[in-house]
Amino acid sequence: NEVINLLTAHIIPSTTSITGQVFFLKMKADYFRYIAEYSTDERRSNAVESSEAEYKLATDLAEKSLDSLDAIRLGLALNYSVFLYEIKNSIDDALLRAKKGF
């Protein structure tokens, strides 16, 4: 939680570039995904919800502002699709997200 708090309170608000914002939003989503991987019950549910919200926010920003071949945008698409496949068990959504990322 220390990393998530640092990202939320300091790093993301002070990042001025779109690429940096997308990168750090993705990082925050990834950390929530890691928490979801080892947690159960309410803690897992909260981590899944938070992770998905951050991935969506990062994806919206990336799709509006970054080139479709930007490495950060491609990494985001990959990580979001892994989240959908492994955490949410949504194979169709994972494949769609991965394809849309490219």
PDB file of C-alpha atoms in Angstrom:
ATOM      1  CA  ASN A   1       0.000   0.000   0.000  1.00  0.00           C
ATOM      2  CA  GLU A   2       2.940   2.336   0.494  1.00  0.00           C
ATOM      3  CA  VAL A   3       3.679   2.350  -3.230  1.00  0.00           C
ATOM      4  CA  ILE A   4       0.031   2.928  -4.112  1.00  0.00           C
ATOM      5  CA  ASN A   5      -0.187   5.791  -1.626  1.00  0.00           C
ATOM      6  CA  LEU A   6       2.985   7.343  -3.016  1.00  0.00           C
ATOM      7  CA  LEU A   7       1.681   7.072  -6.580  1.00  0.00           C
ATOM      8  CA  THR A   8      -1.706   8.520  -5.609  1.00  0.00           C
ATOM      9  CA  ALA A   9      -0.560  11.368  -3.405  1.00  0.00           C
ATOM     10  CA  HIS A  10       2.659  12.498  -5.049  1.00  0.00           C
ATOM     11  CA  ILE A  11       3.828  10.909  -8.270  1.00  0.00           C
ATOM     12  CA  ILE A  12       0.715  10.916 -10.464  1.00  0.00           C
ATOM     13  CA  PRO A  13      -0.422  14.451  -9.503  1.00  0.00           C
ATOM     14  CA  SER A  14       3.039  15.881 -10.170  1.00  0.00           C
ATOM     15  CA  THR A  15       3.607  14.120 -13.489  1.00  0.00           C
ATOM     16  CA  THR A  16       3.105  16.570 -16.330  1.00  0.00           C
ATOM     17  CA  SER A  17       3.591  14.412 -19.435  1.00  0.00           C
ATOM     18  CA  ILE A  18       0.780  12.248 -20.772  1.00  0.00           C
ATOM     19  CA  THR A  19       3.199   9.360 -21.276  1.00  0.00           C
ATOM     20  CA  GLY A  20       4.272   9.608 -17.642  1.00  0.00           C
ATOM     21  CA  GLN A  21       0.701   9.774 -16.408  1.00  0.00           C
ATOM     22  CA  VAL A  22      -0.268   6.675 -18.398  1.00  0.00           C
ATOM     23  CA  PHE A  23       2.838   4.860 -17.171  1.00  0.00           C
ATOM     24  CA  PHE A  24       2.168   5.607 -13.502  1.00  0.00           C
ATOM     25  CA  LEU A  25      -1.570   4.863 -13.765  1.00  0.00           C
ATOM     26  CA  LYS A  26      -0.627   1.505 -15.294  1.00  0.00           C
ATOM     27  CA  MET A  27       1.836   0.926 -12.470  1.00  0.00           C
ATOM     28  CA  LYS A  28      -0.858   1.671  -9.898  1.00  0.00           C
ATOM     29  CA  ALA A  29      -3.269  -0.702 -11.639  1.00  0.00           C
ATOM     30  CA  ASP A  30      -0.555  -3.372 -11.724  1.00  0.00           C
ATOM     31  CA  TYR A  31       0.043  -3.058  -7.979  1.00  0.00           C
ATOM     32  CA  PHE A  32      -3.666  -3.488  -7.308  1.00  0.00           C
ATOM     33  CA  ARG A  33      -3.602  -6.535  -9.622  1.00  0.00           C
ATOM     34  CA  TYR A  34      -0.727  -8.021  -7.601  1.00  0.00           C
ATOM     35  CA  ILE A  35      -2.736  -7.501  -4.407  1.00  0.00           C
ATOM     36  CA  ALA A  36      -5.737  -9.219  -6.013  1.00  0.00           C
ATOM     37  CA  GLU A  37      -3.563 -12.212  -6.940  1.00  0.00           C
ATOM     38  CA  TYR A  38      -2.823 -13.118  -3.320  1.00  0.00           C
ATOM     39  CA  SER A  39      -5.841 -11.697  -1.486  1.00  0.00           C
ATOM     40  CA  THR A  40      -9.232 -13.151  -0.688  1.00  0.00           C
ATOM     41  CA  ASP A  41     -12.722 -11.952   0.072  1.00  0.00           C
ATOM     42  CA  GLU A  42     -13.315  -8.205   0.445  1.00  0.00           C
ATOM     43  CA  ARG A  43      -9.656  -7.247   0.075  1.00  0.00           C
ATOM     44  CA  ARG A  44      -9.526  -9.096  -3.256  1.00  0.00           C
ATOM     45  CA  SER A  45     -12.783  -7.529  -4.440  1.00  0.00           C
ATOM     46  CA  ASN A  46     -11.529  -4.046  -3.581  1.00  0.00           C
ATOM     47  CA  ALA A  47      -8.200  -4.671  -5.319  1.00  0.00           C
ATOM     48  CA  VAL A  48      -9.934  -5.983  -8.456  1.00  0.00           C
ATOM     49  CA  GLU A  49     -12.256  -2.979  -8.552  1.00  0.00           C
ATOM     50  CA  SER A  50      -9.399  -0.522  -8.022  1.00  0.00           C
ATOM     51  CA  SER A  51      -7.173  -2.222 -10.562  1.00  0.00           C
ATOM     52  CA  GLU A  52      -9.846  -2.154 -13.237  1.00  0.00           C
ATOM     53  CA  ALA A  53     -10.639   1.509 -12.551  1.00  0.00           C
ATOM     54  CA  GLU A  54      -6.966   2.465 -12.938  1.00  0.00           C
ATOM     55  CA  TYR A  55      -6.529   0.387 -16.102  1.00  0.00           C
ATOM     56  CA  LYS A  56      -9.614   2.047 -17.604  1.00  0.00           C
ATOM     57  CA  LEU A  57      -8.388   5.518 -16.683  1.00  0.00           C
ATOM     58  CA  ALA A  58      -4.947   4.825 -18.148  1.00  0.00           C
ATOM     59  CA  THR A  59      -6.463   3.270 -21.281  1.00  0.00           C
ATOM     60  CA  ASP A  60      -8.790   6.212 -21.894  1.00  0.00           C
ATOM     61  CA  LEU A  61      -5.888   8.637 -21.571  1.00  0.00           C
ATOM     62  CA  ALA A  62      -3.593   6.513 -23.734  1.00  0.00           C
ATOM     63  CA  GLU A  63      -6.146   6.059 -26.509  1.00  0.00           C
ATOM     64  CA  LYS A  64      -6.803   9.809 -26.645  1.00  0.00           C
ATOM     65  CA  SER A  65      -3.209  10.974 -26.462  1.00  0.00           C
ATOM     66  CA  LEU A  66      -0.627   8.332 -27.387  1.00  0.00           C
ATOM     67  CA  ASP A  67       0.248   6.830 -30.738  1.00  0.00           C
ATOM     68  CA  SER A  68      -1.104   3.314 -31.230  1.00  0.00           C
ATOM     69  CA  LEU A  69       2.473   1.976 -31.435  1.00  0.00           C
ATOM     70  CA  ASP A  70       3.712   3.794 -28.335  1.00  0.00           C
ATOM     71  CA  ALA A  71       5.553   1.316 -26.074  1.00  0.00           C
ATOM     72  CA  ILE A  72       3.760   2.512 -22.926  1.00  0.00           C
ATOM     73  CA  ARG A  73       0.365   2.166 -24.606  1.00  0.00           C
ATOM     74  CA  LEU A  74       1.221  -1.324 -25.871  1.00  0.00           C
ATOM     75  CA  GLY A  75       2.445  -2.385 -22.421  1.00  0.00           C
ATOM     76  CA  LEU A  76      -0.745  -1.071 -20.894  1.00  0.00           C
ATOM     77  CA  ALA A  77      -2.866  -3.067 -23.347  1.00  0.00           C
ATOM     78  CA  LEU A  78      -0.888  -6.215 -22.541  1.00  0.00           C
ATOM     79  CA  ASN A  79      -1.137  -5.773 -18.754  1.00  0.00           C
ATOM     80  CA  TYR A  80      -4.825  -4.901 -18.883  1.00  0.00           C
ATOM     81  CA  SER A  81      -5.527  -8.011 -20.957  1.00  0.00           C
ATOM     82  CA  VAL A  82      -3.563 -10.148 -18.451  1.00  0.00           C
ATOM     83  CA  PHE A  83      -5.696  -8.660 -15.663  1.00  0.00           C
ATOM     84  CA  LEU A  84      -8.903  -9.470 -17.528  1.00  0.00           C
ATOM     85  CA  TYR A  85      -7.749 -13.022 -18.261  1.00  0.00           C
ATOM     86  CA  GLU A  86      -6.081 -14.015 -15.002  1.00  0.00           C
ATOM     87  CA  ILE A  87      -7.953 -11.995 -12.394  1.00  0.00           C
ATOM     88  CA  LYS A  88     -11.420 -11.527 -13.861  1.00  0.00           C
ATOM     89  CA  ASN A  89     -11.419 -14.825 -15.812  1.00  0.00           C
ATOM     90  CA  SER A  90     -12.873 -12.981 -18.783  1.00  0.00           C
ATOM     91  CA  ILE A  91     -11.188 -14.575 -21.784  1.00  0.00           C
ATOM     92  CA  ASP A  92     -13.271 -12.786 -24.418  1.00  0.00           C
ATOM     93  CA  ASP A  93     -12.666  -9.363 -22.879  1.00  0.00           C
ATOM     94  CA  ALA A  94      -8.954 -10.131 -22.529  1.00  0.00           C
ATOM     95  CA  LEU A  95      -8.648 -11.063 -26.197  1.00  0.00           C
ATOM     96  CA  LEU A  96     -10.629  -7.999 -27.262  1.00  0.00           C
ATOM     97  CA  ARG A  97      -8.471  -5.695 -25.126  1.00  0.00           C
ATOM     98  CA  ALA A  98      -5.260  -7.233 -26.464  1.00  0.00           C
ATOM     99  CA  LYS A  99      -6.437  -6.897 -30.083  1.00  0.00           C
ATOM    100  CA  LYS A 100      -7.670  -3.348 -29.531  1.00  0.00           C
ATOM    101  CA  GLY A 101      -4.290  -2.444 -28.084  1.00  0.00           C
ATOM    102  CA  PHE A 102      -2.665  -3.166 -31.408  1.00  0.00           C
TER     103      PHE A 102
END
